[in-house]
XYZ file of C-alpha atoms in Angstrom:
739
model
C -84.914 -13.170 -41.664
C -81.983 -12.397 -43.995
C -81.732 -9.445 -46.378
C -79.535 -9.587 -49.446
C -79.290 -6.512 -51.631
C -77.651 -6.976 -54.990
C -77.831 -3.590 -56.550
C -75.899 -0.786 -58.067
C -78.659 1.568 -57.136
C -79.361 3.570 -54.027
C -81.256 2.393 -50.977
C -81.510 2.549 -47.198
C -81.787 -0.607 -45.115
C -83.134 -1.276 -41.630
C -81.789 -4.391 -39.915
C -83.833 -6.204 -37.300
C -83.341 -8.958 -34.721
C -81.018 -11.795 -35.810
C -81.063 -10.500 -39.360
C -78.283 -11.375 -41.743
C -77.690 -8.598 -44.260
C -75.242 -8.795 -47.156
C -74.285 -6.091 -49.621
C -72.537 -7.934 -52.417
C -69.589 -6.775 -54.440
C -70.419 -3.991 -56.841
C -73.519 -3.046 -54.912
C -74.097 0.309 -53.314
C -76.188 1.194 -50.326
C -76.472 4.962 -50.167
C -78.322 7.502 -48.062
C -78.216 11.186 -47.300
C -78.673 10.250 -43.655
C -78.168 6.762 -42.185
C -77.560 3.928 -44.604
C -77.937 0.899 -42.300
C -79.937 1.280 -39.103
C -80.414 -1.233 -36.279
C -84.020 -0.477 -35.363
C -84.677 -2.304 -32.097
C -82.829 -2.011 -28.795
C -83.519 -5.653 -28.058
C -82.027 -6.948 -31.290
C -79.061 -9.250 -30.973
C -76.766 -11.285 -33.146
C -77.452 -9.475 -36.398
C -74.769 -9.716 -39.076
C -73.976 -7.217 -41.814
C -71.631 -8.192 -44.639
C -70.367 -5.305 -46.759
C -68.811 -6.459 -49.981
C -69.875 -3.397 -51.938
C -70.167 0.248 -50.928
C -72.168 1.815 -48.153
C -72.391 5.574 -48.481
C -73.968 7.986 -46.033
C -72.944 11.367 -47.261
C -74.705 14.675 -47.213
C -72.600 17.742 -46.765
C -73.487 19.494 -43.538
C -75.512 16.563 -42.174
C -74.238 14.082 -39.540
C -74.702 10.957 -41.631
C -73.929 7.446 -40.352
C -73.152 4.584 -42.712
C -73.985 1.956 -40.070
C -75.758 3.075 -36.912
C -76.993 1.467 -33.716
C -78.809 4.573 -32.604
C -81.542 3.164 -30.398
C -78.920 1.359 -28.343
C -78.813 -1.960 -26.630
C -78.076 -4.022 -29.729
C -75.693 -6.807 -28.710
C -73.325 -9.108 -30.566
C -73.775 -7.280 -33.850
C -71.117 -8.223 -36.402
C -70.181 -5.864 -39.203
C -67.941 -7.357 -41.856
C -66.400 -5.227 -44.581
C -64.824 -7.328 -47.292
C -61.611 -6.711 -49.137
C -63.386 -4.806 -51.896
C -65.998 -3.321 -49.578
C -66.151 0.236 -48.349
C -68.058 2.211 -45.789
C -68.016 5.960 -46.329
C -69.781 8.464 -44.088
C -69.976 12.186 -43.597
C -69.847 11.620 -39.822
C -69.336 8.087 -38.470
C -68.591 5.080 -40.617
C -69.725 2.415 -38.142
C -71.286 3.607 -34.884
C -72.640 1.865 -31.784
C -74.257 3.927 -29.061
C -74.041 1.080 -26.568
C -74.520 -2.660 -26.426
C -72.194 -5.541 -25.638
C -69.981 -7.748 -27.740
C -70.426 -5.878 -31.012
C -67.781 -6.487 -33.655
C -66.317 -4.756 -36.665
C -64.278 -6.963 -39.009
C -62.665 -4.958 -41.801
C -60.644 -5.997 -44.823
C -61.753 -3.070 -46.930
C -62.191 0.601 -46.208
C -64.076 2.372 -43.455
C -63.919 6.155 -43.631
C -65.793 8.633 -41.497
C -65.297 12.347 -41.501
C -65.643 12.336 -37.708
C -64.791 8.706 -36.888
C -64.274 5.598 -38.904
C -65.481 3.262 -36.135
C -67.298 4.691 -33.130
C -68.264 2.940 -29.869
C -69.885 5.317 -27.415
C -69.481 5.056 -23.628
C -72.269 2.507 -23.262
C -70.562 0.008 -25.546
C -68.769 -2.813 -23.753
C -66.520 -5.633 -24.902
C -66.381 -4.305 -28.444
C -64.052 -5.979 -30.912
C -62.407 -4.491 -33.990
C -60.243 -6.529 -36.329
C -58.739 -4.511 -39.136
C -56.790 -5.778 -42.108
C -57.830 -2.905 -44.335
C -58.014 0.818 -43.705
C -60.026 2.628 -41.048
C -59.842 6.407 -41.091
C -61.294 9.445 -39.420
C -60.703 12.445 -41.648
C -61.047 15.169 -39.015
C -61.380 12.857 -36.029
C -60.654 9.309 -34.930
C -59.999 6.212 -36.874
C -61.459 4.292 -33.925
C -63.245 5.827 -30.943
C -64.174 3.451 -28.100
C -65.135 4.982 -24.765
C -66.602 1.884 -23.161
C -64.782 -0.886 -21.333
C -63.312 -4.121 -22.625
C -62.567 -2.968 -26.182
C -60.137 -5.173 -28.108
C -58.572 -3.889 -31.311
C -56.479 -6.111 -33.573
C -54.814 -4.254 -36.440
C -52.629 -5.503 -39.247
C -53.835 -2.879 -41.689
C -53.920 0.887 -41.358
C -55.793 3.091 -38.926
C -55.505 6.853 -39.273
C -56.931 9.960 -37.684
C -56.529 13.684 -37.560
C -54.505 13.804 -34.327
C -54.324 17.562 -33.919
C -55.780 17.122 -30.441
C -56.075 14.056 -28.236
C -59.768 13.544 -28.988
C -59.027 13.250 -32.711
C -56.332 10.584 -32.363
C -56.258 7.675 -34.772
C -57.148 5.395 -31.849
C -58.973 6.962 -28.895
C -60.026 4.291 -26.395
C -60.535 3.372 -22.717
C -60.129 0.073 -20.835
C -58.858 -1.569 -23.976
C -56.471 -4.016 -25.566
C -54.719 -2.862 -28.735
C -52.626 -5.274 -30.813
C -50.913 -3.592 -33.749
C -48.823 -5.217 -36.442
C -49.876 -2.713 -39.085
C -49.723 1.071 -39.227
C -51.308 3.641 -36.944
C -50.984 7.255 -38.043
C -52.276 10.775 -37.579
C -51.769 14.102 -39.277
C -51.306 16.059 -36.049
C -49.092 13.608 -34.186
C -51.418 12.299 -31.439
C -51.924 8.845 -32.859
C -52.936 6.587 -29.955
C -54.682 7.982 -26.875
C -55.763 5.781 -23.975
C -58.263 7.785 -21.940
C -58.763 5.850 -18.714
C -58.839 2.430 -17.122
C -56.399 -0.372 -17.821
C -55.069 -0.244 -21.370
C -52.751 -2.815 -22.926
C -50.929 -1.968 -26.148
C -48.806 -4.531 -27.970
C -47.015 -3.132 -31.004
C -45.010 -4.976 -33.608
C -45.945 -2.588 -36.382
C -45.569 1.143 -36.913
C -47.053 4.046 -35.001
C -46.551 7.341 -36.801
C -46.942 9.791 -33.928
C -47.400 9.771 -30.158
C -48.834 7.197 -27.773
C -50.569 8.834 -24.781
C -51.966 7.257 -21.610
C -54.125 9.986 -20.040
C -55.188 8.118 -16.896
C -55.515 4.652 -15.450
C -52.957 1.882 -15.719
C -51.019 1.528 -18.941
C -49.268 -1.448 -20.491
C -47.070 -1.028 -23.553
C -44.998 -3.745 -25.199
C -43.140 -2.498 -28.274
C -41.469 -5.504 -29.877
C -38.254 -5.655 -31.842
C -40.018 -4.826 -35.098
C -42.172 -2.169 -33.474
C -41.657 1.484 -34.363
C -43.203 4.436 -32.543
C -41.981 7.596 -34.234
C -43.352 10.001 -31.623
C -43.389 10.180 -27.847
C -44.797 7.683 -25.373
C -46.474 9.736 -22.649
C -47.937 8.473 -19.385
C -49.938 11.482 -18.192
C -51.580 9.890 -15.174
C -52.365 6.644 -13.501
C -49.834 4.524 -11.696
C -48.273 1.101 -11.867
C -47.702 1.464 -15.604
C -45.507 -1.016 -17.487
C -43.585 -0.058 -20.619
C -41.379 -2.530 -22.462
C -39.493 -1.478 -25.582
C -37.465 -3.795 -27.774
C -37.979 -1.740 -30.922
C -37.749 1.984 -31.633
C -39.343 4.902 -29.828
C -38.520 8.002 -31.829
C -39.202 10.906 -29.478
C -38.716 9.702 -25.947
C -40.875 8.538 -23.055
C -42.481 10.851 -20.490
C -44.087 9.751 -17.217
C -46.374 12.286 -15.578
C -47.174 13.382 -12.053
C -49.286 10.381 -11.044
C -47.330 7.640 -12.812
C -46.008 6.376 -9.483
C -44.788 2.808 -9.141
C -44.349 2.400 -12.893
C -41.653 0.419 -14.697
C -39.960 0.989 -18.023
C -37.664 -1.535 -19.658
C -35.760 -0.760 -22.858
C -33.824 -3.327 -24.837
C -34.296 -1.499 -28.120
C -33.620 2.106 -29.005
C -35.129 5.288 -27.615
C -34.393 8.511 -29.464
C -35.507 12.035 -28.681
C -35.156 15.673 -29.649
C -34.714 16.529 -25.941
C -35.104 13.880 -23.199
C -34.895 10.166 -23.863
C -36.889 9.293 -20.730
C -38.422 12.008 -18.541
C -40.106 11.584 -15.158
C -42.073 14.625 -14.009
C -42.449 15.564 -10.308
C -44.805 13.062 -8.709
C -43.671 10.141 -10.854
C -42.289 8.485 -7.740
C -40.880 5.002 -7.132
C -40.412 4.404 -10.850
C -38.100 1.614 -12.028
C -36.199 2.195 -15.272
C -34.135 -0.463 -17.019
C -32.046 0.043 -20.143
C -30.398 -2.840 -21.965
C -30.526 -1.073 -25.292
C -29.636 2.398 -26.539
C -30.924 5.810 -25.469
C -29.881 8.706 -27.709
C -30.888 12.308 -27.007
C -29.195 15.708 -27.370
C -30.125 17.022 -23.916
C -30.631 14.212 -21.400
C -30.829 10.455 -21.694
C -32.822 9.931 -18.485
C -34.261 12.860 -16.509
C -36.164 12.184 -13.290
C -37.862 14.643 -10.950
C -39.577 11.811 -9.098
C -38.749 10.418 -5.680
C -37.039 7.038 -5.246
C -36.252 6.516 -8.915
C -34.398 3.295 -9.708
C -32.320 3.201 -12.899
C -30.571 0.050 -14.089
C -28.443 0.439 -17.211
C -26.843 -2.536 -18.896
C -26.954 -0.889 -22.298
C -25.725 2.382 -23.730
C -26.685 6.001 -23.183
C -24.320 8.094 -25.284
C -24.716 11.845 -25.734
C -21.116 12.347 -26.799
C -19.858 15.601 -25.289
C -23.358 17.031 -24.758
C -25.899 17.117 -21.939
C -26.545 14.498 -19.286
C -26.736 10.742 -19.687
C -28.654 10.390 -16.390
C -30.039 13.350 -14.403
C -31.734 12.455 -11.100
C -33.246 15.528 -9.458
C -34.984 14.129 -6.392
C -33.996 12.107 -3.344
C -33.852 8.357 -2.910
C -32.623 7.645 -6.440
C -30.540 4.577 -7.280
C -28.398 4.107 -10.381
C -27.090 0.623 -11.157
C -24.841 0.666 -14.208
C -23.035 -2.181 -15.908
C -23.284 -0.612 -19.345
C -21.950 2.654 -20.758
C -22.991 6.209 -19.866
C -21.370 9.037 -21.838
C -22.180 12.762 -21.867
C -20.812 16.175 -20.940
C -22.009 15.478 -17.390
C -22.457 11.728 -17.464
C -24.482 11.368 -14.242
C -25.953 14.115 -12.052
C -27.710 13.766 -8.687
C -29.467 16.785 -7.168
C -30.305 14.920 -3.956
C -28.898 12.018 -1.943
C -28.968 8.673 -3.684
C -26.876 5.647 -4.549
C -24.662 4.644 -7.477
C -23.568 1.060 -8.102
C -21.276 0.990 -11.124
C -19.585 -2.001 -12.695
C -19.628 -0.532 -16.191
C -18.291 2.682 -17.685
C -19.303 6.246 -16.851
C -17.526 8.916 -18.902
C -18.049 12.667 -18.672
C -16.425 15.242 -20.919
C -16.634 17.457 -17.828
C -17.738 15.329 -14.832
C -18.312 11.621 -14.477
C -20.583 11.907 -11.425
C -21.840 15.368 -10.438
C -23.410 15.334 -6.978
C -25.520 17.954 -5.220
C -27.696 17.923 -2.114
C -29.540 20.702 -0.332
C -31.904 18.521 1.723
C -31.440 18.789 5.496
C -31.189 16.457 7.207
C -30.505 13.861 4.554
C -29.135 10.337 4.179
C -25.716 9.630 2.733
C -24.788 9.877 -0.921
C -23.234 6.460 -1.644
C -21.004 5.506 -4.594
C -19.953 1.869 -5.125
C -17.634 1.517 -8.117
C -16.123 -1.666 -9.508
C -15.996 -0.340 -13.065
C -14.642 2.889 -14.530
C -15.778 6.446 -13.813
C -13.923 9.229 -15.603
C -14.053 13.002 -15.864
C -12.462 15.294 -18.407
C -11.873 18.848 -17.248
C -13.531 18.098 -13.886
C -13.617 15.236 -11.431
C -14.762 11.674 -11.898
C -16.679 12.108 -8.628
C -17.484 15.832 -8.453
C -19.343 16.473 -5.198
C -21.092 19.631 -4.059
C -23.231 17.967 -1.391
C -23.828 20.073 1.700
C -22.799 19.685 5.328
C -25.605 17.359 6.397
C -25.154 14.873 3.554
C -22.269 12.438 4.098
C -20.504 11.265 0.949
C -19.467 7.600 0.856
C -17.259 6.366 -2.001
C -16.211 2.714 -2.259
C -13.911 2.083 -5.206
C -12.508 -1.244 -6.336
C -12.454 -0.146 -9.966
C -11.012 2.977 -11.577
C -11.713 6.649 -10.875
C -9.853 8.987 -13.192
C -9.804 12.561 -14.453
C -7.796 14.105 -17.258
C -7.431 17.635 -15.890
C -8.766 17.647 -12.329
C -8.841 15.677 -9.121
C -10.424 12.272 -9.614
C -12.496 12.789 -6.447
C -13.491 16.327 -5.443
C -15.609 16.992 -2.342
C -15.992 20.742 -2.626
C -18.480 21.713 0.082
C -18.715 20.994 3.808
C -19.638 17.325 3.557
C -17.972 14.463 5.419
C -16.218 12.147 2.963
C -15.697 8.432 3.572
C -13.537 6.979 0.803
C -12.499 3.324 0.627
C -10.212 2.493 -2.277
C -8.840 -0.882 -3.244
C -8.810 -0.030 -6.928
C -7.148 2.764 -8.890
C -7.634 6.515 -8.511
C -5.816 8.683 -11.068
C -5.988 12.458 -10.886
C -5.133 15.068 -13.463
C -2.889 18.080 -12.863
C -1.113 16.186 -10.079
C -4.128 15.941 -7.733
C -6.116 12.760 -7.080
C -8.374 13.758 -4.169
C -9.385 17.132 -2.775
C -11.874 18.278 -0.162
C -13.051 21.713 0.900
C -14.923 20.627 3.986
C -14.467 21.100 7.729
C -16.168 17.797 8.475
C -14.277 14.635 9.407
C -13.026 12.929 6.244
C -12.050 9.252 6.335
C -9.875 7.818 3.585
C -8.780 4.183 3.431
C -6.485 3.207 0.569
C -5.538 -0.383 -0.154
C -5.125 0.216 -3.867
C -3.346 2.851 -5.923
C -3.780 6.617 -5.858
C -1.892 8.633 -8.475
C -1.748 12.298 -7.532
C -1.800 14.338 -4.341
C -4.394 13.817 -1.620
C -5.476 17.240 -0.305
C -7.806 17.224 2.691
C -9.169 20.405 4.243
C -10.400 21.133 7.785
C -11.804 18.613 10.222
C -10.226 15.840 12.269
C -9.490 13.691 9.240
C -8.353 10.066 9.217
C -6.411 8.397 6.423
C -5.298 4.762 6.468
C -2.941 3.709 3.687
C -2.037 0.116 2.954
C -1.642 0.714 -0.763
C 0.310 3.165 -2.875
C -0.028 6.932 -3.108
C 2.064 8.421 -5.895
C 2.199 11.982 -4.649
C 1.765 13.862 -1.368
C -0.860 13.601 1.336
C -1.873 16.894 2.975
C -4.246 16.405 5.897
C -5.153 20.084 6.235
C -6.291 21.908 9.352
C -7.395 20.404 12.700
C -6.269 17.243 14.473
C -5.697 14.580 11.860
C -4.543 10.955 11.828
C -2.547 9.256 9.096
C -1.896 5.538 9.565
C 0.106 3.399 7.184
C -0.451 -0.351 7.290
C 1.512 -3.255 5.870
C 3.521 -2.197 2.860
C 1.623 1.041 2.371
C 3.700 3.633 0.509
C 3.388 7.369 -0.083
C 6.045 8.462 -2.553
C 5.821 12.101 -1.467
C 5.405 13.666 1.953
C 2.555 13.186 4.360
C 1.829 16.657 5.768
C -0.162 17.237 8.913
C -0.535 20.986 8.380
C -2.317 22.961 11.136
C -3.466 21.039 14.202
C -2.252 18.305 16.526
C -1.694 15.517 14.041
C -0.643 11.874 14.362
C 1.286 10.422 11.431
C 1.999 6.714 11.864
C 4.067 4.726 9.378
C 4.361 1.003 8.709
C 6.873 -1.112 6.786
C 7.695 1.390 4.062
C 9.921 4.434 3.805
C 7.776 7.245 5.168
C 8.243 10.984 4.738
C 6.181 12.799 7.382
C 5.924 16.522 8.109
C 3.828 17.679 11.035
C 4.130 21.442 10.501
C 1.957 23.543 12.867
C 0.529 21.919 15.974
C 1.748 19.413 18.546
C 2.246 16.406 16.330
C 3.096 12.735 16.816
C 5.148 11.203 14.001
C 6.015 7.497 14.111
C 7.952 5.852 11.305
C 7.911 2.168 12.359
C 9.633 0.033 9.682
C 11.546 1.426 6.741
C 13.930 4.315 6.323
C 11.720 7.181 7.410
C 12.021 10.964 7.321
C 10.085 12.742 10.065
C 9.835 16.530 10.346
C 8.060 18.045 13.317
C 7.550 21.659 12.324
C 6.123 24.280 14.670
C 5.065 23.502 18.297
C 6.042 20.636 20.578
C 6.245 17.465 18.515
C 7.081 13.823 19.185
C 9.026 11.957 16.500
C 9.659 8.203 16.723
C 11.653 6.562 13.966
C 11.089 2.869 14.620
C 13.040 0.228 12.724
C 15.188 1.292 9.789
C 17.601 4.113 9.189
C 15.476 7.142 9.952
C 15.898 10.901 9.779
C 14.100 12.837 12.510
C 13.960 16.618 12.223
C 12.460 18.718 14.961
C 10.934 22.124 14.487
C 11.170 25.349 16.420
C 9.701 24.224 19.751
C 10.413 21.604 22.421
C 10.355 18.299 20.572
C 10.881 14.660 21.521
C 12.858 12.591 19.005
C 13.408 8.840 19.318
C 15.229 7.052 16.542
C 14.741 3.525 17.963
C 16.288 0.725 15.873
C 18.563 1.467 12.943
C 21.220 3.998 12.111
C 19.218 7.160 12.606
C 19.832 10.864 12.134
C 18.165 13.211 14.622
C 18.216 16.963 13.967
C 17.079 19.330 16.720
C 16.678 22.893 15.399
C 14.981 25.305 17.857
C 13.471 24.461 21.226
C 14.555 22.322 24.160
C 14.552 18.969 22.424
C 14.820 15.504 23.950
C 16.538 13.034 21.623
C 17.019 9.306 21.925
C 18.964 7.411 19.305
C 17.978 3.875 20.277
C 19.708 0.843 18.842
C 22.081 1.394 15.949
C 24.727 3.945 15.134
C 22.877 7.218 15.343
C 23.825 10.800 14.516
C 22.128 13.360 16.744
C 22.262 17.142 16.452
C 20.603 19.208 19.147
C 20.338 22.503 17.317
C 19.524 25.670 19.225
C 18.371 25.824 22.866
C 18.837 23.342 25.691
C 18.641 19.804 24.394
C 18.993 16.330 25.850
C 20.614 13.701 23.623
C 20.644 9.998 24.516
C 22.543 7.753 22.151
C 21.671 4.416 23.823
C 22.960 1.357 21.939
C 25.366 1.605 19.021
C 28.218 3.834 18.007
C 26.524 7.187 18.132
C 27.447 10.739 17.226
C 25.936 13.289 19.609
C 26.230 16.964 18.671
C 24.674 19.298 21.217
C 25.248 22.409 19.104
C 23.940 25.686 20.583
C 22.384 25.797 24.037
C 23.014 24.110 27.373
C 22.788 20.485 26.356
C 22.886 17.101 28.065
C 24.547 14.340 26.047
C 24.517 10.654 27.013
C 26.246 8.208 24.732
C 24.900 4.949 26.159
C 26.325 1.615 25.051
C 28.901 1.608 22.277
C 31.805 3.729 21.175
C 30.188 7.147 20.955
C 31.351 10.600 19.931
C 29.929 13.424 22.052
C 30.273 17.100 21.136
C 28.439 19.552 23.333
C 28.812 22.538 21.064
C 28.174 26.029 22.359
C 26.712 26.534 25.789
C 27.035 24.792 29.152
C 26.938 21.105 28.260
C 26.971 17.908 30.337
C 28.512 14.906 28.588
C 28.167 11.271 29.670
C 29.777 8.684 27.430
C 28.324 5.536 28.943
C 29.778 2.133 28.206
C 32.313 1.743 25.426
C 35.279 3.765 24.202
C 33.813 7.234 23.860
C 35.196 10.397 22.342
C 34.395 13.774 23.884
C 34.889 16.253 21.081
C 35.386 20.008 21.359
C 35.355 21.567 17.902
C 35.772 25.274 18.695
C 36.795 27.508 21.566
C 33.186 28.702 21.399
C 32.236 25.248 22.667
C 34.002 25.970 25.981
C 33.888 28.555 28.738
C 35.664 29.446 31.972
C 34.116 28.943 35.354
C 30.696 27.658 36.258
C 29.463 27.514 32.639
C 32.304 25.254 31.496
C 31.334 21.944 29.835
C 31.554 18.837 32.017
C 32.458 15.252 31.242
C 30.702 13.160 33.868
C 31.975 9.592 33.343
C 35.422 9.724 31.727
C 37.146 6.327 31.768
C 40.926 6.444 31.376
C 42.307 3.955 28.938
C 38.998 3.747 27.070
C 37.663 7.231 26.494
C 39.420 10.133 24.880
C 39.018 13.905 24.921
C 39.449 15.534 21.507
C 40.537 19.178 21.792
C 42.429 19.595 18.527
C 39.603 21.667 17.115
C 39.925 24.389 19.739
C 43.007 25.904 18.045
C 44.785 25.454 14.707
C 48.018 24.424 16.434
C 48.895 21.503 18.711
C 48.499 22.071 22.429
C 51.549 21.684 24.659
C 50.556 19.352 27.493
C 51.673 20.873 30.847
C 50.182 18.250 33.139
C 49.464 19.820 36.526
C 52.197 22.439 35.991
C 51.465 26.081 35.457
C 51.372 27.629 32.043
C 54.747 28.659 30.593
C 53.871 31.530 28.300
C 55.641 31.009 24.999
C 53.095 32.144 22.485
C 52.038 28.543 21.833
C 48.689 27.049 22.911
C 48.939 25.095 26.142
C 46.818 22.670 28.177
C 47.169 22.114 31.911
C 45.313 20.115 34.528
C 43.902 21.505 37.742
C 42.939 18.732 40.121
C 40.349 19.715 42.710
C 40.149 18.603 46.307
C 36.938 16.726 45.503
C 38.687 14.430 43.039
C 37.804 16.070 39.752
C 39.993 17.685 37.116
C 39.604 21.064 35.490
C 41.241 20.986 32.053
C 42.432 24.522 31.337
C 43.443 25.954 27.958
C 45.691 28.866 27.064
C 44.771 29.342 23.430
C 47.125 32.222 22.599
C 50.106 31.222 24.783
C 49.983 34.282 27.009
C 49.679 32.320 30.242
C 45.996 33.051 30.967
C 43.084 30.592 30.995
C 40.907 31.026 27.909
C 38.742 27.909 28.199
C 37.977 25.071 30.634
C 36.493 21.586 30.708
C 35.579 19.782 33.928
C 36.241 16.050 34.046
C 34.256 14.816 37.029
C 35.587 12.307 39.535
C 38.853 11.743 37.659
C 42.418 12.836 38.483
C 45.737 11.797 37.070
C 44.942 12.486 33.466
C 47.823 12.186 31.012
C 48.508 13.387 27.503
C 47.301 10.014 26.181
C 43.791 10.868 27.359
C 43.679 13.690 24.825
C 43.880 14.335 21.116
C 45.829 17.567 21.294
């Protein structure tokens, strides 16, 4: 049976099974209690068309405009036309339970408590709104059953001061909005529990809250959510934003395994995206823009994955990405800019092919988890710091730091890479590292640091304690200081360090390659090997070994007993203190023993051997060598070639057992230079005695064993002032000397 009321009067209508009720335009159905009442729980498929006005209003009385109070009514359809209105003191349209009930609105539905109300027993309810649905002090739509589907292209509003008075307050629902959802208090859409899917291409004035269950949000390019999107609980949530979210996204303690993808714009008054503790294994993707004054992305969850191909720009404020728990991964091919661009508080991984810029630090790294996995940085893009490092590490002793750079690491005022605490650093560079204030890399650790450079490093490399290893096949514009303990520096190929490589304290090994190396061992028993190039090797304190290799090298010993080997090239070997052993090798070498008792071996080439102070052993080797023993008791062997035995001062000679000895003088080839012993020219006396005349004289004393003692009277008074023994040679003549 169908009821049609055409009236401008006042009436109350009961609707029964399969009834079709129409209130035409201009008509009014009014009651101080319930205006339309579905009277039988077994009624189904009734239809109510509201083209006029339904009013259920009595101040202080819970009045329902349309009410299924008995419950169980199914497939009821309520249509409110464009000029229709439903006004109620409590609920505009209310269903206690039932299945498949529908509200189709093109007009106005207003309820002081709720505009449209589906209690917990209502299932598979459907609301299609092209008009206005409002709850004055409560919800626009309340649906606590399962399977609710809301399609809105009009306006739905609520109070929104608390969650239960949101414009839309639903569970297990689908919400499609191309219109406007709003609330006075800011809580506009609240999903209570279950699986809730929200597709928005319209405007939400206020917050969207998922209290529990599994949430799905797709905010399209035209979609605007002016408030916050909050996932309080649940897990496995999916948020996709191509439009605008005006006050950030927050994922709560049980939002584990969720994903968020932004290709639009997320703004905030604090955090763009925030993950609270417990929001673990969340995947975040940004291909759009995140703008916030404090932090772009803040995560306290475990195993957070952030992929940024867009832009997070905080200028010179805050943090672009702040990851506070372990297992985090940041993959960036976009742009991250902030005061501290990226901060990790626990071990994680960074893969950067984009740009990371910090007004202070590019990457700021901490770790206090013991034991912990490595902190790994892979950079093919650009990471920069301003007043601090591009990679600014404070990770602790049990967290290794691994940096692989094929891009650019740079700082304006600090080291580009700073490993401040006691963490082991492994740095592989085939890109560019540029430090500020003259320093590219610095460590403060006692762990073993490993640095491999095949690219370019501009600035000093300053390593601290630990048995560090550095391999350089690229270019270092500056010095390398290996710090304390037993370190290894190894150049490969055409690797170049424009400054010195310093071993510092410890037994260090500094090994060159093809370039011109400048090595300084300093304290400790060091091994310095130049290999190719014109190298400068300085031993420093303790017993060092210096090997020049090919090229024209300079080898400088320190204060202890050093071994110097020039090898190929025209080398210069300087002894200093200690009993040094020097070998010139091939080439024309210059060797200076320095203090103490040294051994000098010229080997091939035309060498200069200067024993200097101490009791030295000089061996010229092949070639025309010049040997000068210097002070002390020296043994001189010229070797093959035309050698010169040079005595520069009377201090270089002595009388008796401590006289210098020439062990292999060859007449007609070698020569003994004594002109430096006295300002004048010696008178050669042969084997005759001195004839005191006041002039310097030289005589020969030939021993029974076939050697000659060359004796000098420096002041011409007839006494012997100095002697040289020439072993196994007699018959010397004036032509064997430069007098």
